[in-house]
PDB file of C-alpha atoms in Angstrom:
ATOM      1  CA  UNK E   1      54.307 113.039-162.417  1.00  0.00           C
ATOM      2  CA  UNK E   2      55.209 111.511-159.271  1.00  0.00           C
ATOM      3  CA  UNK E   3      53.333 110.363-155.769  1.00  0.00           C
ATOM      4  CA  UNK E   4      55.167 110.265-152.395  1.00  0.00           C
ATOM      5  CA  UNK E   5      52.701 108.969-150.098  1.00  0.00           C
ATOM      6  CA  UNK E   6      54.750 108.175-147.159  1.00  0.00           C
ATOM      7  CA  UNK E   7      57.212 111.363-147.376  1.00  0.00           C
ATOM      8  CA  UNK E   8      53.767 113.653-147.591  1.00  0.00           C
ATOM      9  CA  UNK E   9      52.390 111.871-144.882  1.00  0.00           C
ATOM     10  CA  UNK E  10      55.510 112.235-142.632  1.00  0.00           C
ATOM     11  CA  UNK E  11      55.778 116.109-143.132  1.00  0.00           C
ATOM     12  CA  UNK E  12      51.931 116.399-142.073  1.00  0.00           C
ATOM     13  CA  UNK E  13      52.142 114.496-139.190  1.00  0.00           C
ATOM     14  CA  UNK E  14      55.628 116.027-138.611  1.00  0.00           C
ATOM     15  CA  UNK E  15      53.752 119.470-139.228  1.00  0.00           C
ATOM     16  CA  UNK E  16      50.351 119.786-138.086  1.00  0.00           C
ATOM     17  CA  UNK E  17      50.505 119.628-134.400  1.00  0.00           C
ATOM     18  CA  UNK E  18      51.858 123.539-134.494  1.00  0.00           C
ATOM     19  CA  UNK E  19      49.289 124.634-136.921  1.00  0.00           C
ATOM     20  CA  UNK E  20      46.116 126.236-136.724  1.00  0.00           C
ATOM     21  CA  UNK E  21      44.555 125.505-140.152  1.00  0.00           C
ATOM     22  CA  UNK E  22      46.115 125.005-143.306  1.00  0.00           C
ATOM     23  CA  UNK E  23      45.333 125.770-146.678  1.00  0.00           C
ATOM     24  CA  UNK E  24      46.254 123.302-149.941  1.00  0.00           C
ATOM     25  CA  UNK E  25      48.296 124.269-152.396  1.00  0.00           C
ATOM     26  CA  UNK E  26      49.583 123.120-156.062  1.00  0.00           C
ATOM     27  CA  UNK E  27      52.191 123.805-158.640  1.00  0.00           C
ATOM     28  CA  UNK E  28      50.432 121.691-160.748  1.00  0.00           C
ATOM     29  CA  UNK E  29      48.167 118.404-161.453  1.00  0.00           C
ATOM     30  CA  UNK E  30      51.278 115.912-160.944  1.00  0.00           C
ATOM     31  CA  UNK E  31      50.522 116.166-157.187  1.00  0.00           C
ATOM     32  CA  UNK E  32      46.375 115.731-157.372  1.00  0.00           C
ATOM     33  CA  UNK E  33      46.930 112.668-154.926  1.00  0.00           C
ATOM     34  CA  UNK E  34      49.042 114.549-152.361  1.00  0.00           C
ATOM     35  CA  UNK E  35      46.422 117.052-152.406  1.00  0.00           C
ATOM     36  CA  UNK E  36      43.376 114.381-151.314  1.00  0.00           C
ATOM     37  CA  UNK E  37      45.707 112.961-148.991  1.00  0.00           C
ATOM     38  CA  UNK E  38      46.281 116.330-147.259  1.00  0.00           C
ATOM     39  CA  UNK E  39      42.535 116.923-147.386  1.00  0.00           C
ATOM     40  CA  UNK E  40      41.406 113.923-145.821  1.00  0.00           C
ATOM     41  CA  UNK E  41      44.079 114.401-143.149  1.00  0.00           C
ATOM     42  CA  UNK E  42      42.957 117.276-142.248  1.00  0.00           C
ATOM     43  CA  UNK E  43      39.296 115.974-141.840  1.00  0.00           C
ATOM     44  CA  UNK E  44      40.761 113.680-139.531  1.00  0.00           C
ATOM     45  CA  UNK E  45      44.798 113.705-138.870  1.00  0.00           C
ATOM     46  CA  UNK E  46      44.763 110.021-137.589  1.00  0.00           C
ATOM     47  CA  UNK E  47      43.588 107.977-139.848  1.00  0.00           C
ATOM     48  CA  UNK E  48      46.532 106.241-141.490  1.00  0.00           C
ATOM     49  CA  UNK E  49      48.525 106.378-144.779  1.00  0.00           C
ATOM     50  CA  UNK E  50      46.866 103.162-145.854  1.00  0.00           C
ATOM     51  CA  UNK E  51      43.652 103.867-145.262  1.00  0.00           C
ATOM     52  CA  UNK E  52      43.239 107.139-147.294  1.00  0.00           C
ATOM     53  CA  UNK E  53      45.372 105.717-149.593  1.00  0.00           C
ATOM     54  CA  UNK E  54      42.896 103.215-150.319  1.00  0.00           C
ATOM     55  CA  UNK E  55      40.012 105.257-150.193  1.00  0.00           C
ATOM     56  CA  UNK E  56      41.144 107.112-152.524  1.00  0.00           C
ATOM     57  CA  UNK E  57      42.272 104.302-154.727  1.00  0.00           C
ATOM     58  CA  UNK E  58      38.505 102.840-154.334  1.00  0.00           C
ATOM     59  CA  UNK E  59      36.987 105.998-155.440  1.00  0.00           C
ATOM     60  CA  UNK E  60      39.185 106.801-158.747  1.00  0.00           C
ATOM     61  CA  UNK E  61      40.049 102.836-159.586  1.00  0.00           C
ATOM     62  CA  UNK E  62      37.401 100.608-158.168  1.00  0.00           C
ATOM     63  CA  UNK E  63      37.691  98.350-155.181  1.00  0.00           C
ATOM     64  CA  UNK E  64      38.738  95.391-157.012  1.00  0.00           C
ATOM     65  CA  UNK E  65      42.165  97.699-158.851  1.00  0.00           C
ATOM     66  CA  UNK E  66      42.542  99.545-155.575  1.00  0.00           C
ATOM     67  CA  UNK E  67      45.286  97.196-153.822  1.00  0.00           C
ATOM     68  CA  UNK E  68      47.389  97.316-156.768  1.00  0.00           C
ATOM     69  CA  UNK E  69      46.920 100.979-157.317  1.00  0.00           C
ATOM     70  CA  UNK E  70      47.835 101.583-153.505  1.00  0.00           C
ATOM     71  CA  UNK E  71      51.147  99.106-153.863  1.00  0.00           C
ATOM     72  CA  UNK E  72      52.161 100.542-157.371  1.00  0.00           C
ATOM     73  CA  UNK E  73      51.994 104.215-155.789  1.00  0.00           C
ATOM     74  CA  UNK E  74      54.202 102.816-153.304  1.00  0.00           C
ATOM     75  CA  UNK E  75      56.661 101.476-155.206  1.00  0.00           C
ATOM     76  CA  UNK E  76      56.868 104.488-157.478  1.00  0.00           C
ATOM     77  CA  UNK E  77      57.664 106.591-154.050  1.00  0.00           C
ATOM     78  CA  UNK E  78      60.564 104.048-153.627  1.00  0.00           C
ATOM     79  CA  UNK E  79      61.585 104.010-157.544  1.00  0.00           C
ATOM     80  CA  UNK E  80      62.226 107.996-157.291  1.00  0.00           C
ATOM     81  CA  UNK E  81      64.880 107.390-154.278  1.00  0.00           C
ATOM     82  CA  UNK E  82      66.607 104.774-156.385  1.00  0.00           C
ATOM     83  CA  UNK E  83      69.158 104.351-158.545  1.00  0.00           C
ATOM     84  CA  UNK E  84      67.310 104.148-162.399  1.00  0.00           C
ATOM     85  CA  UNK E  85      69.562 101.365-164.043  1.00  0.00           C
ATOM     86  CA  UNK E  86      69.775  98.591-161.808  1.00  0.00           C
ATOM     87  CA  UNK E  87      66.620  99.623-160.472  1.00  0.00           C
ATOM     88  CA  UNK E  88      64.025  96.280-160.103  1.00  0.00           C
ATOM     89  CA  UNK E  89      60.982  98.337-158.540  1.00  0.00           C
ATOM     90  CA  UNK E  90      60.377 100.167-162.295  1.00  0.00           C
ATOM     91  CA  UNK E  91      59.179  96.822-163.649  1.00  0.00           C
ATOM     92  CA  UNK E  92      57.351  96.272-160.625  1.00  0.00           C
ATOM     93  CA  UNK E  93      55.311  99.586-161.056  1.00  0.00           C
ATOM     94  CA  UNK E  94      54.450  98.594-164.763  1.00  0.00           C
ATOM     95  CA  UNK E  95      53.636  95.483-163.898  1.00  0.00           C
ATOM     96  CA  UNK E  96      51.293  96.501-160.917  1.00  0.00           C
ATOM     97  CA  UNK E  97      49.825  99.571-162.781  1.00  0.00           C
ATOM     98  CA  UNK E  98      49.271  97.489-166.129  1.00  0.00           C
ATOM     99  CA  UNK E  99      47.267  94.680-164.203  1.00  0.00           C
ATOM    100  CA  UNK E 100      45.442  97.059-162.371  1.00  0.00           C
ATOM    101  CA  UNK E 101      44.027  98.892-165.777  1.00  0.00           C
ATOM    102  CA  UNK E 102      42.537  94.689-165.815  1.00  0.00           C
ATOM    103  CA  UNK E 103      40.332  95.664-162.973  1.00  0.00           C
ATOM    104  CA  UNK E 104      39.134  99.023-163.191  1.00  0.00           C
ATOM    105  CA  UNK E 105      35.603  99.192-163.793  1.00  0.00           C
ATOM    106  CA  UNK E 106      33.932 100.049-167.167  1.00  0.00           C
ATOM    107  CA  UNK E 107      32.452 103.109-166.323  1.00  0.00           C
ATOM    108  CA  UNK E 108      35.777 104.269-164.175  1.00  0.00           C
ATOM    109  CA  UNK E 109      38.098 103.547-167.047  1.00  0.00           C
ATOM    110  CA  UNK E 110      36.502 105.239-169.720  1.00  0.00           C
ATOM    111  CA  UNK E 111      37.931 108.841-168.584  1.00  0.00           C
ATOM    112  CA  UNK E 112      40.704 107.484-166.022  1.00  0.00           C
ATOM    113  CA  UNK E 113      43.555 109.685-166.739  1.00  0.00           C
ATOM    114  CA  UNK E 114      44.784 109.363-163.490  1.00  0.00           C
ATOM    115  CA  UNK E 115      45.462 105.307-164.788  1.00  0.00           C
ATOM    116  CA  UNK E 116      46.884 106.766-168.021  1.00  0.00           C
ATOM    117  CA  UNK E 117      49.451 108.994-166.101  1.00  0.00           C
ATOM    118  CA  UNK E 118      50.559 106.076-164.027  1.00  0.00           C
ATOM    119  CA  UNK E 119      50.470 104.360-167.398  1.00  0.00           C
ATOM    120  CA  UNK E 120      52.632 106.630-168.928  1.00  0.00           C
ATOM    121  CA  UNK E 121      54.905 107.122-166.118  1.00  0.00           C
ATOM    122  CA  UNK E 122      55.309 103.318-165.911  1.00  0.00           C
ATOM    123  CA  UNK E 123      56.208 102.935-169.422  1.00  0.00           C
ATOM    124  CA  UNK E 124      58.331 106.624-169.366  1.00  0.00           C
ATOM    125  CA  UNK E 125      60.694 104.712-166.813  1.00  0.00           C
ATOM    126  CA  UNK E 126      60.979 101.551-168.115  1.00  0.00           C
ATOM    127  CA  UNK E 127      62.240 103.067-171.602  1.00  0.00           C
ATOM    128  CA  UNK E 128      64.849 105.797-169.592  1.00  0.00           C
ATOM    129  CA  UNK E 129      66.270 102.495-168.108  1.00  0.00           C
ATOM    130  CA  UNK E 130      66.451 100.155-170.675  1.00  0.00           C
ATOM    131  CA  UNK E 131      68.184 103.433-172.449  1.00  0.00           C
ATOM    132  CA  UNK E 132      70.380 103.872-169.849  1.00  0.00           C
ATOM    133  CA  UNK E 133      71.366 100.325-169.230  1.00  0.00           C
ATOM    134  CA  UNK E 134      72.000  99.838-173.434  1.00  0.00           C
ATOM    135  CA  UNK E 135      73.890 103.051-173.081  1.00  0.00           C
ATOM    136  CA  UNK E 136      76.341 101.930-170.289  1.00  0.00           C
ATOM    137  CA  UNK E 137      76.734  98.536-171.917  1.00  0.00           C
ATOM    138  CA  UNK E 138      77.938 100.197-175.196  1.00  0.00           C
ATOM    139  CA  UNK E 139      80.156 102.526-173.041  1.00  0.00           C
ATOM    140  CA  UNK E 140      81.785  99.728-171.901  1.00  0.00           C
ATOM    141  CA  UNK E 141      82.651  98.204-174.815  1.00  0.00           C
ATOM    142  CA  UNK E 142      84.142 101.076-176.132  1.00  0.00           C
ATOM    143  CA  UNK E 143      85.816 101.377-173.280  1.00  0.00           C
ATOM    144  CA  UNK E 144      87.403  97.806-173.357  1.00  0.00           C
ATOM    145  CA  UNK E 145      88.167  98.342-176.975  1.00  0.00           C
ATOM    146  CA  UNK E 146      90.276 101.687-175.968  1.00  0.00           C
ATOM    147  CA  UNK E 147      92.079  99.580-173.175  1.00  0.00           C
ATOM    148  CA  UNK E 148      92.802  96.990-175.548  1.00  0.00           C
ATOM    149  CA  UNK E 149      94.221  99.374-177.539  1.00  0.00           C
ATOM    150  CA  UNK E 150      96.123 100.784-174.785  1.00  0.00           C
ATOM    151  CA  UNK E 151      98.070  97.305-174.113  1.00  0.00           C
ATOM    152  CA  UNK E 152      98.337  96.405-177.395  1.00  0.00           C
ATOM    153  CA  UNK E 153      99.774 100.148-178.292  1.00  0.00           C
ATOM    154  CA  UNK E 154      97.678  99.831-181.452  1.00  0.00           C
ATOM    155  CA  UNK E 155      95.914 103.226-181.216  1.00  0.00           C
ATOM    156  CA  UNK E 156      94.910 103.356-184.755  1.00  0.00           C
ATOM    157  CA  UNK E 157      92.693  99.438-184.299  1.00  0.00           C
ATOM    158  CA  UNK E 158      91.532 100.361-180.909  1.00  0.00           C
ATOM    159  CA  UNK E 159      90.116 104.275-182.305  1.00  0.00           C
ATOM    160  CA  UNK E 160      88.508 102.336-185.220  1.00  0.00           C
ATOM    161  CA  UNK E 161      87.095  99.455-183.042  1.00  0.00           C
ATOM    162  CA  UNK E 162      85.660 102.216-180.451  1.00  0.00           C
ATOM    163  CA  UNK E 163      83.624 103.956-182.834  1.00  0.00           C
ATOM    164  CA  UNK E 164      82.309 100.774-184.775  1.00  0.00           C
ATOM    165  CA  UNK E 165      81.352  99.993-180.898  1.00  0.00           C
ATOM    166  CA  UNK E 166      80.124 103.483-180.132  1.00  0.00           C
ATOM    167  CA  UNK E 167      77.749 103.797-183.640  1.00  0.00           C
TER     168      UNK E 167
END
């Protein structure tokens, strides 16, 4: 599941002027936003990224959950460019999509699984990165404990100490 808002909206504008037409197409339901945005576009090709983007926001979310929707969509785009461990914008997402489920209507949260994706893509990331990070941490322990053992030309200590570390 993933949104790229701005990268979409770059290849249409990029696009469009040399075509006649244009139908949508999908590999799937991960890219149901991309396909409004397209849509609406093509209803009316200058209308700008933050205004569909909001309108469709207002429509599945609510007006009140719609800002935060827009910026967490955002910030996903950016998370998928960046680098997962030391990568700040993954809490950001949670924390935008989780206070956004706050706001939705009633009546639109009942059946929102377009919330519950973000939801679960939110909470996906955050647990690949705290995995990662407590992954490279213990790496580096073991790997201090080999060096150790490297210096100290105690092989036997520094093998045991590694996989202590590495368990």
């Amino acid at each position: 599941f993933h949104v790229r808002p701005r990268a979409y909206y770059r290849v249409f504008q990029a696009i469009m002027p040399f075509a006649d037409g244009d139908i949508i197409y999908c590999e799937g339901y991960q890219d149901e936003f991309h396909q409004y945005m397209w849509n609406r576009l093509l209803w009316d090709p200058n209308r700008s990224l933050e205004d569909v983007m909001m309108e469709y926001a207002r429509l599945h979310f609510g007006a009140e959950a719609a800002p935060e929707i827009v910026q967490a969509m955002l910030q996903l785009e950016q998370n998928l460019e960046a680098p997962l461990a030391a990568n700040e914008g993954i809490d950001r997402y949670y924390i935008l999509v989780k206070s956004a489920g706050w706001k939705i209507p009633p009546h639109l949260m009942r059946d929102n699984h377009r919330w519950r994706l973000h939801m679960q893509k939110a909470a996906l990331d955050k647990y690949l990165q705290l995995k990662l990070r407590r992954e490279m941490a213990q790496q580096d322990r073991v790997m201090q404990a080999v060096e150790q053992a490297i210096a100290s030309r105690d092989a036997e200590a520094g093998l045991k100490a590694a996989q202590i570390l590495g368990e």
